[in-house]
Short mmCIF file of C-alpha atoms and ligand atoms in Angstrom, two decimals:
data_model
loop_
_atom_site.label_atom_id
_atom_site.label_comp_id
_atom_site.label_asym_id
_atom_site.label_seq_id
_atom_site.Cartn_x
_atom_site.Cartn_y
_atom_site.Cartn_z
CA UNK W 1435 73.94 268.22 -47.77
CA UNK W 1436 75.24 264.42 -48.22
CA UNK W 1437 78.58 263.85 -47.09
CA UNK W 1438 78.39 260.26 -46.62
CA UNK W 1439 76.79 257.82 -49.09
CA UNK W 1440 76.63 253.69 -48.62
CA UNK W 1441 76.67 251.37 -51.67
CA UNK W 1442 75.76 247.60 -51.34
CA UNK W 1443 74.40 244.97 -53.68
CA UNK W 1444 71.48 242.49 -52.62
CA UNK W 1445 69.34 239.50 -54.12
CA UNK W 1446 70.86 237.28 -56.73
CA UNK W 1447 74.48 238.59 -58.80
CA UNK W 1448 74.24 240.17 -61.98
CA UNK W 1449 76.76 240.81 -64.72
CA UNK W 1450 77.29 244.64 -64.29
CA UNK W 1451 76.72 245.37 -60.72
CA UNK W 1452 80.57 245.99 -60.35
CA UNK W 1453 80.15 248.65 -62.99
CA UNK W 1454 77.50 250.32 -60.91
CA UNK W 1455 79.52 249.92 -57.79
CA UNK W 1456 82.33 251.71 -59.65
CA UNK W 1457 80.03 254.19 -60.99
CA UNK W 1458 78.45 254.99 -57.44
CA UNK W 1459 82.21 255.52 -55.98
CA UNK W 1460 83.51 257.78 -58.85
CA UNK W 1461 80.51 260.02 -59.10
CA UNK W 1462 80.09 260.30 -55.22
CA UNK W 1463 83.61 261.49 -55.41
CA UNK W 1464 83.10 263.96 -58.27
CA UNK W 1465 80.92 265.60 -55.63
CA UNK W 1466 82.93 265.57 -52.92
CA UNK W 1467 81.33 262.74 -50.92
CA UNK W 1468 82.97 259.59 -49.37
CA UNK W 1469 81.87 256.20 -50.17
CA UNK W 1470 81.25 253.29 -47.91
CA UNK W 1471 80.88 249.87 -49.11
CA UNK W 1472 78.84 247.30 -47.58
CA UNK W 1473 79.50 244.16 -47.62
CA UNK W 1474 76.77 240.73 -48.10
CA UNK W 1475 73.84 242.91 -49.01
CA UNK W 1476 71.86 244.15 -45.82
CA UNK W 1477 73.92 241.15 -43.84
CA UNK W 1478 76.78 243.81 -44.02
CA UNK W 1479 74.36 246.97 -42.71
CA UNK W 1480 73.23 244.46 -39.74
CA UNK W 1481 76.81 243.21 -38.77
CA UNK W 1482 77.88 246.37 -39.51
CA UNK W 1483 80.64 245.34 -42.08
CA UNK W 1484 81.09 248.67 -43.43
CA UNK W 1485 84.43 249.96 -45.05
CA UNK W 1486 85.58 253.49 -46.75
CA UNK W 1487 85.69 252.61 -50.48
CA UNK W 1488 88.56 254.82 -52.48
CA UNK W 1489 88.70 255.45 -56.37
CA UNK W 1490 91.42 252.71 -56.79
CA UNK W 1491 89.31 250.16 -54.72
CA UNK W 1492 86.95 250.06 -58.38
CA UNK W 1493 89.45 250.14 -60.47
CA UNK W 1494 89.35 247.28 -63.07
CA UNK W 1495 86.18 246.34 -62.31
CA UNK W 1496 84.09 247.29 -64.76
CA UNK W 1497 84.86 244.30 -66.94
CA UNK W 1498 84.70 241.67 -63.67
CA UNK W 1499 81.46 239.58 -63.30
CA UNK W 1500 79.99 239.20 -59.63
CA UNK W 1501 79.92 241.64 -56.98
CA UNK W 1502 82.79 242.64 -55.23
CA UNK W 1503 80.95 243.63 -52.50
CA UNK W 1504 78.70 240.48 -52.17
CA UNK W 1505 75.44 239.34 -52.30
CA UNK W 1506 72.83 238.01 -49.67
CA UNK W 1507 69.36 237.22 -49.75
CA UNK W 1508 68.29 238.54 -46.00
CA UNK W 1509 64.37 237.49 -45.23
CA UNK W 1510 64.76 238.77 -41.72
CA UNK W 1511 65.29 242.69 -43.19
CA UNK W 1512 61.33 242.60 -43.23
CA UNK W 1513 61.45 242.92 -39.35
CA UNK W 1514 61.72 245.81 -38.11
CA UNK W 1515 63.72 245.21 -34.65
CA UNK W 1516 66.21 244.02 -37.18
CA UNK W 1517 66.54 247.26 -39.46
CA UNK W 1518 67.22 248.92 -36.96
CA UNK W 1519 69.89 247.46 -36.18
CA UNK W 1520 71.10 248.51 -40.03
CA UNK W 1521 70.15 252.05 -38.93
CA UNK W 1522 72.12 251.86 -35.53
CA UNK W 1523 75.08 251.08 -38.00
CA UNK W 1524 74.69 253.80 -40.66
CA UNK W 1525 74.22 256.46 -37.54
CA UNK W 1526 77.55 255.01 -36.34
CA UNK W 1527 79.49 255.86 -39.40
CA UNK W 1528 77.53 258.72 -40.05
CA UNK W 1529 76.15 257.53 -43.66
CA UNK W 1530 73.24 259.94 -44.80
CA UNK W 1531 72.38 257.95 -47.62
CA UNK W 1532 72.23 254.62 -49.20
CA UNK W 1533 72.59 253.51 -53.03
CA UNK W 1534 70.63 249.65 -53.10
CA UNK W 1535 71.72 247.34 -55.90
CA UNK W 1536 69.34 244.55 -56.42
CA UNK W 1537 65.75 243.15 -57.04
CA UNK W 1538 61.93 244.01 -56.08
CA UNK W 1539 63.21 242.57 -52.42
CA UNK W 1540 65.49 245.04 -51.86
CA UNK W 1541 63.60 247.56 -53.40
CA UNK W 1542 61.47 246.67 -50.38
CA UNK W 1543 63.80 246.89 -47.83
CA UNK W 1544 65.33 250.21 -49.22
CA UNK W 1545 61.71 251.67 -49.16
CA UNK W 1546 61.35 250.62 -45.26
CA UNK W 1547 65.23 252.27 -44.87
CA UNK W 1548 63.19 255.57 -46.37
CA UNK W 1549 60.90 255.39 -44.18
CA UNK W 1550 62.63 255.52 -41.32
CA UNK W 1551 64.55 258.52 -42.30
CA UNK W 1552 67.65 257.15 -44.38
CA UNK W 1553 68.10 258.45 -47.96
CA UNK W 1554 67.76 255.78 -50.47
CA UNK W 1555 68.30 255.26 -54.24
CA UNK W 1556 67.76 252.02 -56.02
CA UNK W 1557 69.14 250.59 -59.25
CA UNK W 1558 67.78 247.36 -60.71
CA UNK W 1559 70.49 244.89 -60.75
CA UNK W 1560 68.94 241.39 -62.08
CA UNK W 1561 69.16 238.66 -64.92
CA UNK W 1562 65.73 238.24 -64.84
CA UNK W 1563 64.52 241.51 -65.72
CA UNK W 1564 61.61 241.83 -63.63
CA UNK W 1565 61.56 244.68 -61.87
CA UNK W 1566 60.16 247.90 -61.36
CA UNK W 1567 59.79 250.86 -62.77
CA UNK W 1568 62.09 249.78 -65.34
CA UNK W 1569 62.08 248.42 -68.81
CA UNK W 1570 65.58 246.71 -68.54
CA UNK W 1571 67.75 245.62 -65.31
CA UNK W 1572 71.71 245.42 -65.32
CA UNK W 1573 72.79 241.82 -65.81
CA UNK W 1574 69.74 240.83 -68.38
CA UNK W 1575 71.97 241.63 -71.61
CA UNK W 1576 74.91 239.70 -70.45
CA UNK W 1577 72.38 236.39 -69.31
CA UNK W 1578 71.08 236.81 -72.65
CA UNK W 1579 73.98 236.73 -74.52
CA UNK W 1580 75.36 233.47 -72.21
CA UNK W 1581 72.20 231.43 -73.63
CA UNK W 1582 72.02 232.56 -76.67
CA UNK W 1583 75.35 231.49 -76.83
CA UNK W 1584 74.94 227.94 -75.73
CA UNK W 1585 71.23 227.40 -77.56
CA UNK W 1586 73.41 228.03 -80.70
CA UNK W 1587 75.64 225.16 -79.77
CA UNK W 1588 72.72 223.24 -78.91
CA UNK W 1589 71.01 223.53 -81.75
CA UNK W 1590 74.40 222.50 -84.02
CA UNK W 1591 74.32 218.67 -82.28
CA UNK W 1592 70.35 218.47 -82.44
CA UNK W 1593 70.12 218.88 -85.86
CA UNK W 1594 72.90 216.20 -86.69
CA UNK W 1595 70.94 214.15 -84.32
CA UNK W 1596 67.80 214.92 -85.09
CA UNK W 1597 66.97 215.53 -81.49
CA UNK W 1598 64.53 218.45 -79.46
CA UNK W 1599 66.58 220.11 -77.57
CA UNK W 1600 64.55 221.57 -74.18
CA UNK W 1601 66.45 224.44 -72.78
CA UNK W 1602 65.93 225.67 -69.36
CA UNK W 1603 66.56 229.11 -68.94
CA UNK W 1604 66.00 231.41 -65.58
CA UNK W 1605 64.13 234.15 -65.21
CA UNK W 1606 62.20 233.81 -61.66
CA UNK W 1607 58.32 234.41 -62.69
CA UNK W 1608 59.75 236.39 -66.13
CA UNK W 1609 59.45 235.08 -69.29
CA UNK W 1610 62.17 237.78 -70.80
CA UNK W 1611 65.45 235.45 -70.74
CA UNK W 1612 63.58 232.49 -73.08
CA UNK W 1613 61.25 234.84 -75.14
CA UNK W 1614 64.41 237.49 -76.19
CA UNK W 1615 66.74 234.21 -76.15
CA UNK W 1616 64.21 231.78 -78.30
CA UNK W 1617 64.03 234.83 -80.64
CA UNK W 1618 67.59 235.49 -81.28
CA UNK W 1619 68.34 231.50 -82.10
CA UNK W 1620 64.86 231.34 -84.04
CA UNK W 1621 63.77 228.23 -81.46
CA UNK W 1622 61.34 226.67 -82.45
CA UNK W 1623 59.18 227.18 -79.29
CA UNK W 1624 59.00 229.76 -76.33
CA UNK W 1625 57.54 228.71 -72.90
CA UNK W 1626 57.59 230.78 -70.42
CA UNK W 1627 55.03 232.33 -67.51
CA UNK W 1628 53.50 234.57 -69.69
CA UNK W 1629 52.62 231.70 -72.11
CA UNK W 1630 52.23 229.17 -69.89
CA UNK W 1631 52.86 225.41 -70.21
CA UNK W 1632 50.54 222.59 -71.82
CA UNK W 1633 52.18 219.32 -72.11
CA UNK W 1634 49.62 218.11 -74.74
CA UNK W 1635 49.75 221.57 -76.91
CA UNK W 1636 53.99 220.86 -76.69
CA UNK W 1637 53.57 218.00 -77.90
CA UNK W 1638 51.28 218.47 -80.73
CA UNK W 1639 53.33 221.77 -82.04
CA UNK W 1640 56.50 219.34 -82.19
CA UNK W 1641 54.75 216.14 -83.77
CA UNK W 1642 53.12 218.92 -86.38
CA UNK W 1643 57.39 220.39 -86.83
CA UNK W 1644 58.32 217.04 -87.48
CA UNK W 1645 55.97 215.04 -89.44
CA UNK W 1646 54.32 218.36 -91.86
CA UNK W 1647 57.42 220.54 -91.74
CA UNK W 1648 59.81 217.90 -92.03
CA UNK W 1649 62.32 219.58 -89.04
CA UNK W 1650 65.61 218.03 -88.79
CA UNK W 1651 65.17 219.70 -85.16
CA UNK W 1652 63.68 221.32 -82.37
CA UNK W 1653 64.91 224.01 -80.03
CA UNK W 1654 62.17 224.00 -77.03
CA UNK W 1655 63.06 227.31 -74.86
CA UNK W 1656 61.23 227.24 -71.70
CA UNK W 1657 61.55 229.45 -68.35
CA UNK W 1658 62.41 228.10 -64.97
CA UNK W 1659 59.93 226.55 -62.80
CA UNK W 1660 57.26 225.58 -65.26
CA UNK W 1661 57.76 222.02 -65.75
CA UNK W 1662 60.50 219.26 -64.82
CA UNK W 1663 62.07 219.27 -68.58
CA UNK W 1664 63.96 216.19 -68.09
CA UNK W 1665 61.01 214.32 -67.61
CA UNK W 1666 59.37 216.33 -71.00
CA UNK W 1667 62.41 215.41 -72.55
CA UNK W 1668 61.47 211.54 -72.38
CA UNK W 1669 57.80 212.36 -73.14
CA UNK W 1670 59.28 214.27 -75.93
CA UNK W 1671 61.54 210.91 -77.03
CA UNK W 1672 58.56 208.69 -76.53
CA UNK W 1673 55.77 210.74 -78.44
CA UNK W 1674 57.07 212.28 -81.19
CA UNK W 1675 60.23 211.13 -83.86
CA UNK W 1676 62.48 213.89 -82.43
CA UNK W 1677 65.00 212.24 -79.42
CA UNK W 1678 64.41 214.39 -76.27
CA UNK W 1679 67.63 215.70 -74.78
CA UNK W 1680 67.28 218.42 -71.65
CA UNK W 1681 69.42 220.86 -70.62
CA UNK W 1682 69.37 223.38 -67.56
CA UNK W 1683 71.71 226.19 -68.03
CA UNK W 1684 71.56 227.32 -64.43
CA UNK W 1685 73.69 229.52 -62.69
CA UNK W 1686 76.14 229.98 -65.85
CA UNK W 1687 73.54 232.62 -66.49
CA UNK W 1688 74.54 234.75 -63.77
CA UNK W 1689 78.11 235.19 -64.44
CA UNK W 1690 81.31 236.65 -66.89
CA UNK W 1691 81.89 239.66 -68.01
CA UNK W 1692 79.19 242.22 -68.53
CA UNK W 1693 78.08 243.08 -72.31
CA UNK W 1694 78.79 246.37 -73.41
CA UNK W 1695 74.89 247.15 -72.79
CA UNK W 1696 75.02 246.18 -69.43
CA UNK W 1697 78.03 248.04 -68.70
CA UNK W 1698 77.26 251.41 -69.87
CA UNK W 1699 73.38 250.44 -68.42
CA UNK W 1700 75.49 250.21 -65.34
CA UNK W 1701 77.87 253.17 -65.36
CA UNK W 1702 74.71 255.60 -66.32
CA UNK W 1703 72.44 254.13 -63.83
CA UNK W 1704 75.30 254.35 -60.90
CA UNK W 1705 75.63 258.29 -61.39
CA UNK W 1706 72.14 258.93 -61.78
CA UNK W 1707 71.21 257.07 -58.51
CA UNK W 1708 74.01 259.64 -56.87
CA UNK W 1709 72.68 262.62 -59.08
CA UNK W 1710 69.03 262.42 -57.38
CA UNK W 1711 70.39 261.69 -53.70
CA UNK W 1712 72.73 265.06 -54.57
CA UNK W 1713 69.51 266.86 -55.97
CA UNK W 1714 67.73 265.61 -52.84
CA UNK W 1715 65.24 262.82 -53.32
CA UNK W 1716 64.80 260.63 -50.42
CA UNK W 1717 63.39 257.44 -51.71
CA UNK W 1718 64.29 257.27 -55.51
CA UNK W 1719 64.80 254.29 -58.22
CA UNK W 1720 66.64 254.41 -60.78
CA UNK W 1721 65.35 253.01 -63.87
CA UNK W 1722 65.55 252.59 -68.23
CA UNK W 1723 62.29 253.51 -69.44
CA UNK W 1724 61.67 255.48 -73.24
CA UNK W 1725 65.43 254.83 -74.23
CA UNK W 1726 66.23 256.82 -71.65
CA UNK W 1727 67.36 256.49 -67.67
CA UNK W 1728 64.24 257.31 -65.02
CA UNK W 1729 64.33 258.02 -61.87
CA UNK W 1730 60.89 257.94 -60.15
CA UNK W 1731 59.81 257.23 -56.04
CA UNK W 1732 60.05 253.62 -55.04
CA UNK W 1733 56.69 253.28 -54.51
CA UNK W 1734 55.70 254.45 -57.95
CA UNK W 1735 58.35 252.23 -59.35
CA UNK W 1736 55.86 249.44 -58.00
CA UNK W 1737 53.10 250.78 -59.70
CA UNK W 1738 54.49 251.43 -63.00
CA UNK W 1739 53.36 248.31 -65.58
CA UNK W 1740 56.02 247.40 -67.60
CA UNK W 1741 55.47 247.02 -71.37
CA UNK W 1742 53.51 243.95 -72.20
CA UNK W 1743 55.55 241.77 -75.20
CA UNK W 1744 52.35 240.41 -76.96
CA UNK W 1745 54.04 241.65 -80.29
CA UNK W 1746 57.45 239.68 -79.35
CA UNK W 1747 55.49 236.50 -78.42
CA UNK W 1748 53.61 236.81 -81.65
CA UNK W 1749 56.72 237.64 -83.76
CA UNK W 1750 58.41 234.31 -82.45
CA UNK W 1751 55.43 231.69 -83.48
CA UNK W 1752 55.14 233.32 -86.80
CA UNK W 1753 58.46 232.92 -87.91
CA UNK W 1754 59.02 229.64 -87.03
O1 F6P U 1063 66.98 236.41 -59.39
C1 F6P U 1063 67.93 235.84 -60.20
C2 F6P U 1063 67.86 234.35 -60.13
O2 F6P U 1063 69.01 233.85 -60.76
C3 F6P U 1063 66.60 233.73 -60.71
O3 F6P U 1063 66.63 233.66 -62.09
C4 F6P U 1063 66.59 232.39 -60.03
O4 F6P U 1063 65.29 231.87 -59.95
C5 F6P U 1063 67.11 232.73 -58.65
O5 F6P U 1063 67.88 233.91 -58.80
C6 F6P U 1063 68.00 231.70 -58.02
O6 F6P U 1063 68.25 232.14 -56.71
P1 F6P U 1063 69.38 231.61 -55.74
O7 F6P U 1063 70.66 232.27 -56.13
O8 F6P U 1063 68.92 232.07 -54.40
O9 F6P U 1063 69.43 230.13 -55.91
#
């Protein structure tokens, strides 16, 4: 029977991962278990920074941005010398399980934590929405709604200037924050992994949006790490009519207050990740597949193929 369970969040903050953190602590306790936070992702298991969470330490936080726990990216987890050391610590404070809030990364490193004998459950925390065994991460609504937000504003001062606007977005190697974001603003193009980049195809779609449809402007939407867009912005300015202006939202996308999507995502994902370490499972994620919450192994979690957006994709360029 669990007496002890262990919350942290890992990888890059998400709008909503307090709500899950407050979720994990109340529903442990409507069981009768204690909750331990840990603090810095697995930095905090390894330096054993590990403290007795109570129902007032969550309180308020469901509307709060960030992690109050804290985040840390931790390459070294993949050794094993140095999980152990996260093991020593959980014997320590006699933690039987472990609730992991974060990316495919520390999916990873919760799956080795199984392995070694630790109960784990996993909940996708993640703007980027890219993870798996799950068709929608905590933190994706809320980075949506922050560029949609500013694309709008974007597109207001491009069309008195009659400028292309090239928006940056993040995403990691997911094209979900520019195709869902270029759809809800009605941009005029969507670049992202999926699609892939081709300077001389960008260029031709905006020359044919200026010159045949007569656009008083462009909104390009492209992902991270595709191109540098400042430097399409000037190829933009110097090949077609439109003036090329960049912008790189950036890390604006990671914070404020979580939607009301990603908080109830949150709050129903938290209590199901307890639920199956109460029922038993050893080495579960938690997940939002069918309109419904999933919980499914780890390693069938990597497995699972998420639901291609061909018909998105297509929507967008139609309606253009
Ligand atoms: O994983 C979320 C994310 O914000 C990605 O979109 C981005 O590529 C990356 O994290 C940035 O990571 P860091 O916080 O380590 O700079």
């Amino acid at each position: 029977m669990i007496k002890k369970i262990a919350v942290l969040t890992s990888g890059g903050d998400a709008p909503g991962m307090n709500a899950a953190i407050r979720s994990v602590v109340r529903s442990s306790m409507s069981y009768g278990i204690k909750v331990f936070g840990v603090r810095d992702g697995y930095l905090g298991l390894i330096h054993d920074d590990i403290f007795e969470l109570g129902p007032d330490d969550v309180s308020g936080i469901i509307v709060q941005g960030g992690t109050i726990l804290g985040s840390a990216r931790v390459p070294g987890f993949k050794e094993a010398a140095v999980r152990e050391l996260a093991l020593e610590n959980l014997k320590k404070h006699e933690i039987d399980a472990l609730v992991v809030i974060g990316g495919d990364g520390s999916y990873r490193g919760a799956l080795s934590l199984a392995k070694s004998g630790i109960a784990v459950a996993t909940i996708p925390g993640t703007i980027d929405n890219d993870i798996p065994g799950t068709e929608q991460t905590i933190g994706f609504d809320t980075a949506l709604n922050t560029a949609i937000e500013a694309i709008d504003k974007l597109r207001d001062t491009s069309t008195s200037h009659h400028r292309c606007s090239v928006v940056e977005v993040m995403g990691n190697h997911c094209g979900d924050i520019a195709l869902y974001s270029g759809i809800a603003t009605g941009a005029e193009l969507v670049i992202t992994p999926e699609t892939g980049f081709d300077f001389k195809e960008t260029i031709q779609h905006l020359r044919e949006l200026d010159e045949v449809r007569k656009k008083k402007h462009a909104v390009v939407v492209i992902s991270e790490k595709l191109t540098d867009v400042e430097d399409l912005a000037v190829h933009i300015s110097a090949q077609t009519s439109f003036s090329g202006r960049s912008t790189v939202l950036g890390y604006v996308q990671r914070g404020g207050s979580p939607t009301a999507m990603d908080r109830i995502l949150a709050t129903q994902m938290g209590d199901s990740a307890v639920k199956s370490l109460v029922e038993g499972n050893k080495d579960h994620a938690v997940g939002w597949i069918d309109g419904k919450i999933s919980s499914m192994p780890i390693e069938a979690a990597f497995e699972y193929k998420r639901s291609r957006k061909d018909d998105l994709f297509d929507l967008q360029k139609r309606l253009v």
